Amino acid sequence: MEIHIVADASEGAKAVADAIESTLRGAAGSGAVLGLATGSSPVPAYTELIRRHREEGLSFAGSRAFLLDEYVGLAAGHEQSYHRFIRENFTSHIDIDDAAVVSPDGSAEDPAAEAAAYDEKIREAGGVDLQILGIGSNGHIAFNEPGSSLASRTHVVGLTQGTIQDNARFFGDVSEVPVRALSQGLGTIRDARRIVLTASGEGKAAAVAQLVEGAISARWPATSLQLHPEVLVVIDEAAASQLELSDYYRFQHSLAAQNPVVPHS
Ligand SMILES: O=P(O)(O)OC[C@H]1O[C@](O)(CO)[C@@H](O)[C@@H]1O
């Protein structure tokens, strides 16, 4: 894993936006396939990408996007659905075809069948070039809660009480938060060719310490990313505060910045 400890949210947003811009430019012509996270962590990066689109002409034309997850049982277009969240916070402000922004259908009659079909849609698109992730305070990624199979495919998941409480901030009352979701599985997420995970704040420090330095375990689903060859972790000082080897990660990142790896032609 490459660990980038940033000084503030602005530096973190730039680092994540740089990874997405690099993927767009690297896929010129064929169109990049982006995996988009929801929740609050990736929003500063989406805002920076909207700025680059408006002020620097960064184009998403021809790209496709797959969302990580969606609540089960919210009416389509519900203001707290992730389908709507990603449009309000990112994709309706850039030049990506709205029909190319795909998410699991949380109102499907048969959620399990929808999950399997969604996994297949990602495969049919040739897989995800770059997957953006957040991380839950309990170490979940997407809605893969503790105890999830590390090999899971897109599936219907039950949310923990902690996640329901964490996400209640987006709803009028905790009783309005759905208790199930459709989520890309940990195996599906690891199929992405590159992954960028972003986290900030003290509340994520324990999960980040497990992600980077913990044993691979279903208790901390994010640790399954240690099996992936191309993961960039962008974290602020507070989220990095429980890491034992921060000085080493800072040194490594400074070396990489001085000696950028030139892709083999
Ligand atoms: O970035 P936030 O809002 O802290 O959310 C962390 C994680 O929790 C989820 O919102 C699921 O509850 C994920 O989609 C997200 O990556």
Short mmCIF file of C-alpha atoms and ligand atoms in Angstrom, two decimals:
data_model
loop_
_atom_site.label_atom_id
_atom_site.label_comp_id
_atom_site.label_asym_id
_atom_site.label_seq_id
_atom_site.Cartn_x
_atom_site.Cartn_y
_atom_site.Cartn_z
CA MET A 1 0.00 0.00 0.00
CA GLU A 2 1.08 3.56 -0.68
CA ILE A 3 0.24 5.79 2.31
CA HIS A 4 -0.10 9.54 1.71
CA ILE A 5 -0.54 11.49 4.97
CA VAL A 6 -1.87 14.94 4.02
CA ALA A 7 -1.82 18.16 6.01
CA ASP A 8 -5.46 19.08 5.38
CA ALA A 9 -8.66 18.30 3.45
CA SER A 10 -7.56 20.45 0.51
CA GLU A 11 -4.33 18.48 0.01
CA GLY A 12 -6.29 15.24 0.37
CA ALA A 13 -8.88 16.31 -2.19
CA LYS A 14 -6.09 17.19 -4.65
CA ALA A 15 -4.39 13.81 -4.19
CA VAL A 16 -7.61 11.89 -4.88
CA ALA A 17 -8.54 14.18 -7.78
CA ASP A 18 -5.04 13.69 -9.27
CA ALA A 19 -5.56 9.91 -9.27
CA ILE A 20 -8.90 10.26 -11.07
CA GLU A 21 -7.49 12.78 -13.57
CA SER A 22 -4.55 10.46 -14.29
CA THR A 23 -6.99 7.58 -14.92
CA LEU A 24 -9.08 9.73 -17.29
CA ARG A 25 -6.01 10.80 -19.26
CA GLY A 26 -4.63 7.25 -19.32
CA ALA A 27 -7.90 5.91 -20.77
CA ALA A 28 -8.25 8.65 -23.42
CA GLY A 29 -10.28 7.33 -26.32
CA SER A 30 -11.67 4.20 -24.75
CA GLY A 31 -13.27 6.03 -21.78
CA ALA A 32 -12.34 5.35 -18.17
CA VAL A 33 -14.50 3.17 -15.89
CA LEU A 34 -14.61 4.84 -12.48
CA GLY A 35 -15.87 3.32 -9.23
CA LEU A 36 -17.44 6.07 -7.11
CA ALA A 37 -17.90 6.08 -3.34
CA THR A 38 -20.58 8.03 -1.53
CA GLY A 39 -20.64 9.27 2.06
CA SER A 40 -18.82 12.47 3.07
CA SER A 41 -15.14 11.49 2.66
CA PRO A 42 -14.86 11.66 -1.16
CA VAL A 43 -16.91 14.90 -1.52
CA PRO A 44 -13.94 17.32 -1.33
CA ALA A 45 -12.28 15.40 -4.19
CA TYR A 46 -15.49 15.51 -6.25
CA THR A 47 -15.70 19.28 -5.63
CA GLU A 48 -12.08 19.68 -6.82
CA LEU A 49 -12.85 17.63 -9.96
CA ILE A 50 -15.88 19.82 -10.71
CA ARG A 51 -13.55 22.85 -10.44
CA ARG A 52 -11.02 21.26 -12.79
CA HIS A 53 -13.82 20.49 -15.26
CA ARG A 54 -15.19 24.04 -15.18
CA GLU A 55 -11.88 25.96 -14.99
CA GLU A 56 -9.33 23.66 -16.63
CA GLY A 57 -11.46 21.77 -19.14
CA LEU A 58 -10.99 18.33 -17.54
CA SER A 59 -13.41 16.11 -19.47
CA PHE A 60 -15.22 12.95 -18.38
CA ALA A 61 -16.83 12.44 -21.79
CA GLY A 62 -16.98 8.76 -22.74
CA SER A 63 -16.36 7.62 -19.16
CA ARG A 64 -18.58 5.30 -17.16
CA ALA A 65 -19.16 5.23 -13.40
CA PHE A 66 -20.35 2.49 -11.06
CA LEU A 67 -21.48 3.28 -7.53
CA LEU A 68 -20.26 1.11 -4.68
CA ASP A 69 -23.55 0.68 -2.91
CA GLU A 70 -27.20 1.70 -2.51
CA TYR A 71 -29.71 1.44 0.29
CA VAL A 72 -32.46 -1.19 -0.10
CA GLY A 73 -36.04 0.06 0.17
CA LEU A 74 -35.67 3.76 -0.56
CA ALA A 75 -37.96 4.96 -3.34
CA ALA A 76 -36.02 5.64 -6.55
CA GLY A 77 -34.89 9.28 -6.43
CA HIS A 78 -35.26 9.45 -2.63
CA GLU A 79 -33.19 12.44 -1.52
CA GLN A 80 -30.92 10.20 0.56
CA SER A 81 -30.44 7.54 -2.10
CA TYR A 82 -26.84 7.22 -3.26
CA HIS A 83 -28.17 7.39 -6.84
CA ARG A 84 -29.23 10.95 -6.08
CA PHE A 85 -26.28 11.75 -3.77
CA ILE A 86 -23.68 11.17 -6.48
CA ARG A 87 -25.55 13.37 -8.96
CA GLU A 88 -26.04 16.23 -6.52
CA ASN A 89 -22.43 16.10 -5.29
CA PHE A 90 -20.57 15.21 -8.48
CA THR A 91 -21.83 13.74 -11.75
CA SER A 92 -24.53 16.26 -12.68
CA HIS A 93 -21.81 18.96 -12.54
CA ILE A 94 -19.41 17.30 -15.02
CA ASP A 95 -19.72 16.13 -18.64
CA ILE A 96 -20.38 12.43 -18.01
CA ASP A 97 -23.47 10.92 -19.65
CA ASP A 98 -26.03 10.49 -16.85
CA ALA A 99 -27.03 7.09 -18.27
CA ALA A 100 -23.40 6.02 -17.80
CA VAL A 101 -23.60 6.61 -14.03
CA VAL A 102 -24.85 3.25 -12.80
CA SER A 103 -25.89 2.12 -9.32
CA PRO A 104 -27.62 -0.94 -7.88
CA ASP A 105 -31.43 -0.57 -7.96
CA GLY A 106 -32.40 -0.30 -4.30
CA SER A 107 -36.09 -0.62 -5.18
CA ALA A 108 -35.67 -3.92 -7.09
CA GLU A 109 -38.34 -6.56 -6.38
CA ASP A 110 -35.57 -9.18 -5.94
CA PRO A 111 -32.51 -7.51 -4.37
CA ALA A 112 -30.41 -10.69 -4.54
CA ALA A 113 -31.03 -11.00 -8.29
CA GLU A 114 -30.24 -7.28 -8.68
CA ALA A 115 -26.97 -7.81 -6.83
CA ALA A 116 -25.89 -10.62 -9.17
CA ALA A 117 -26.92 -8.59 -12.22
CA TYR A 118 -24.92 -5.59 -10.98
CA ASP A 119 -21.79 -7.64 -10.56
CA GLU A 120 -22.25 -8.80 -14.15
CA LYS A 121 -22.71 -5.23 -15.43
CA ILE A 122 -19.31 -4.30 -14.00
CA ARG A 123 -17.72 -7.34 -15.66
CA GLU A 124 -19.41 -6.51 -19.00
CA ALA A 125 -17.97 -2.97 -18.80
CA GLY A 126 -14.49 -4.50 -18.61
CA GLY A 127 -14.09 -3.88 -14.88
CA VAL A 128 -13.29 -0.72 -12.93
CA ASP A 129 -10.08 1.19 -13.74
CA LEU A 130 -10.02 3.19 -10.49
CA GLN A 131 -12.18 2.58 -7.41
CA ILE A 132 -12.62 5.40 -4.89
CA LEU A 133 -13.36 4.22 -1.33
CA GLY A 134 -14.14 5.65 2.07
CA ILE A 135 -13.97 3.53 5.22
CA GLY A 136 -16.41 3.14 8.07
CA SER A 137 -15.36 3.71 11.70
CA ASN A 138 -15.82 -0.06 12.19
CA GLY A 139 -13.59 -0.84 9.22
CA HIS A 140 -16.32 -1.48 6.64
CA ILE A 141 -15.81 -0.58 3.00
CA ALA A 142 -18.89 0.04 0.90
CA PHE A 143 -21.47 -1.64 3.15
CA ASN A 144 -19.37 -4.74 3.81
CA GLU A 145 -19.68 -4.83 7.56
CA PRO A 146 -17.51 -6.82 9.97
CA GLY A 147 -18.01 -10.56 9.32
CA SER A 148 -18.36 -10.10 5.55
CA SER A 149 -16.70 -12.78 3.45
CA LEU A 150 -13.43 -11.38 2.13
CA ALA A 151 -14.32 -13.04 -1.21
CA SER A 152 -17.88 -11.66 -1.37
CA ARG A 153 -19.46 -10.48 -4.63
CA THR A 154 -22.11 -7.77 -4.91
CA HIS A 155 -24.71 -8.75 -2.33
CA VAL A 156 -27.52 -7.69 0.01
CA VAL A 157 -26.10 -6.72 3.40
CA GLY A 158 -27.60 -5.87 6.78
CA LEU A 159 -26.23 -2.68 8.34
CA THR A 160 -24.81 -2.68 11.85
CA GLN A 161 -26.38 -0.47 14.50
CA GLY A 162 -23.18 1.61 14.41
CA THR A 163 -23.46 2.24 10.68
CA ILE A 164 -27.15 3.08 11.00
CA GLN A 165 -26.28 5.58 13.75
CA ASP A 166 -23.34 6.98 11.70
CA ASN A 167 -25.58 7.50 8.66
CA ALA A 168 -28.59 8.84 10.59
CA ARG A 169 -27.04 12.30 10.16
CA PHE A 170 -28.31 12.29 6.58
CA PHE A 171 -31.88 11.38 7.59
CA GLY A 172 -34.50 13.17 9.69
CA ASP A 173 -34.49 10.40 12.26
CA VAL A 174 -32.50 7.20 12.84
CA SER A 175 -35.74 5.24 12.31
CA GLU A 176 -35.69 6.42 8.68
CA VAL A 177 -32.29 4.86 7.93
CA PRO A 178 -32.67 1.64 5.89
CA VAL A 179 -31.37 -1.49 7.61
CA ARG A 180 -30.22 -3.22 4.39
CA ALA A 181 -28.19 -2.21 1.40
CA LEU A 182 -26.93 -3.54 -1.91
CA SER A 183 -23.14 -3.42 -1.82
CA GLN A 184 -20.31 -4.38 -4.08
CA GLY A 185 -18.60 -7.28 -2.33
CA LEU A 186 -15.01 -7.23 -1.12
CA GLY A 187 -14.04 -9.55 -3.98
CA THR A 188 -15.81 -7.30 -6.48
CA ILE A 189 -14.02 -4.22 -5.10
CA ARG A 190 -10.63 -5.93 -5.34
CA ASP A 191 -11.27 -6.65 -9.03
CA ALA A 192 -10.68 -2.91 -9.67
CA ARG A 193 -7.33 -2.29 -11.31
CA ARG A 194 -6.43 0.52 -8.86
CA ILE A 195 -7.96 1.64 -5.57
CA VAL A 196 -7.77 4.98 -3.75
CA LEU A 197 -9.16 5.07 -0.20
CA THR A 198 -9.63 8.41 1.57
CA ALA A 199 -10.32 9.01 5.25
CA SER A 200 -10.08 11.88 7.70
CA GLY A 201 -10.64 12.51 11.40
CA GLU A 202 -9.95 10.75 14.70
CA GLY A 203 -13.05 8.59 14.28
CA LYS A 204 -11.36 6.65 11.45
CA ALA A 205 -7.95 6.25 13.16
CA ALA A 206 -8.61 2.75 14.55
CA ALA A 207 -9.99 1.50 11.22
CA VAL A 208 -7.05 3.02 9.30
CA ALA A 209 -4.55 1.43 11.71
CA GLN A 210 -6.14 -1.98 11.05
CA LEU A 211 -6.39 -1.30 7.28
CA VAL A 212 -2.66 -0.57 6.98
CA GLU A 213 -1.00 -2.46 9.85
CA GLY A 214 -3.59 -4.96 11.09
CA ALA A 215 -4.00 -8.66 10.37
CA ILE A 216 -6.26 -9.54 7.43
CA SER A 217 -9.56 -10.38 9.09
CA ALA A 218 -13.29 -10.24 8.42
CA ARG A 219 -13.56 -8.28 11.69
CA TRP A 220 -11.96 -5.40 9.80
CA PRO A 221 -13.17 -5.84 6.18
CA ALA A 222 -10.91 -3.05 4.84
CA THR A 223 -7.87 -5.23 5.69
CA SER A 224 -8.75 -7.33 2.62
CA LEU A 225 -7.27 -4.46 0.57
CA GLN A 226 -3.82 -5.62 1.73
CA LEU A 227 -4.26 -8.34 -0.92
CA HIS A 228 -4.55 -5.75 -3.71
CA PRO A 229 -1.37 -4.61 -5.57
CA GLU A 230 -2.34 -1.00 -6.27
CA VAL A 231 -3.88 0.76 -3.25
CA LEU A 232 -3.28 4.42 -2.39
CA VAL A 233 -4.46 5.49 1.09
CA VAL A 234 -4.97 9.26 1.48
CA ILE A 235 -5.42 10.22 5.15
CA ASP A 236 -5.07 13.30 7.31
CA GLU A 237 -2.98 13.43 10.52
CA ALA A 238 -5.97 12.59 12.74
CA ALA A 239 -6.88 9.48 10.74
CA ALA A 240 -3.17 8.50 10.74
CA SER A 241 -2.80 9.04 14.49
CA GLN A 242 -2.82 5.33 15.46
CA LEU A 243 -0.34 4.19 12.78
CA GLU A 244 2.94 2.87 14.21
CA LEU A 245 5.07 3.48 11.11
CA SER A 246 3.92 6.98 10.03
CA ASP A 247 7.51 8.29 9.71
CA TYR A 248 8.32 5.48 7.28
CA TYR A 249 5.19 6.17 5.20
CA ARG A 250 6.05 9.90 5.04
CA PHE A 251 9.61 9.07 3.93
CA GLN A 252 8.36 6.61 1.29
CA HIS A 253 5.87 9.16 -0.05
CA SER A 254 8.56 11.86 -0.26
CA LEU A 255 10.83 9.44 -2.15
CA ALA A 256 8.02 8.58 -4.58
CA ALA A 257 7.33 12.29 -5.14
CA GLN A 258 11.02 12.90 -5.95
CA ASN A 259 11.29 9.79 -8.15
CA PRO A 260 7.93 9.32 -9.90
CA VAL A 261 7.64 5.85 -11.43
CA VAL A 262 7.50 6.22 -15.21
CA PRO A 263 5.10 3.59 -16.62
CA HIS A 264 6.93 1.15 -18.92
CA SER A 265 6.17 2.14 -22.52
O1 LIG B 1 -17.17 8.88 4.31
P1 LIG B 1 -18.17 8.63 5.44
O2 LIG B 1 -19.40 9.47 5.31
O3 LIG B 1 -17.51 8.69 6.79
O4 LIG B 1 -18.70 7.12 5.21
C1 LIG B 1 -17.76 6.05 5.34
C2 LIG B 1 -18.33 4.85 4.64
O5 LIG B 1 -19.65 4.56 5.13
C3 LIG B 1 -20.53 4.38 4.01
O6 LIG B 1 -21.20 5.59 3.76
C4 LIG B 1 -21.51 3.28 4.28
O7 LIG B 1 -22.12 3.58 5.48
C5 LIG B 1 -19.63 4.07 2.85
O8 LIG B 1 -20.25 4.24 1.61
C6 LIG B 1 -18.52 5.04 3.14
O9 LIG B 1 -17.35 4.74 2.41
#
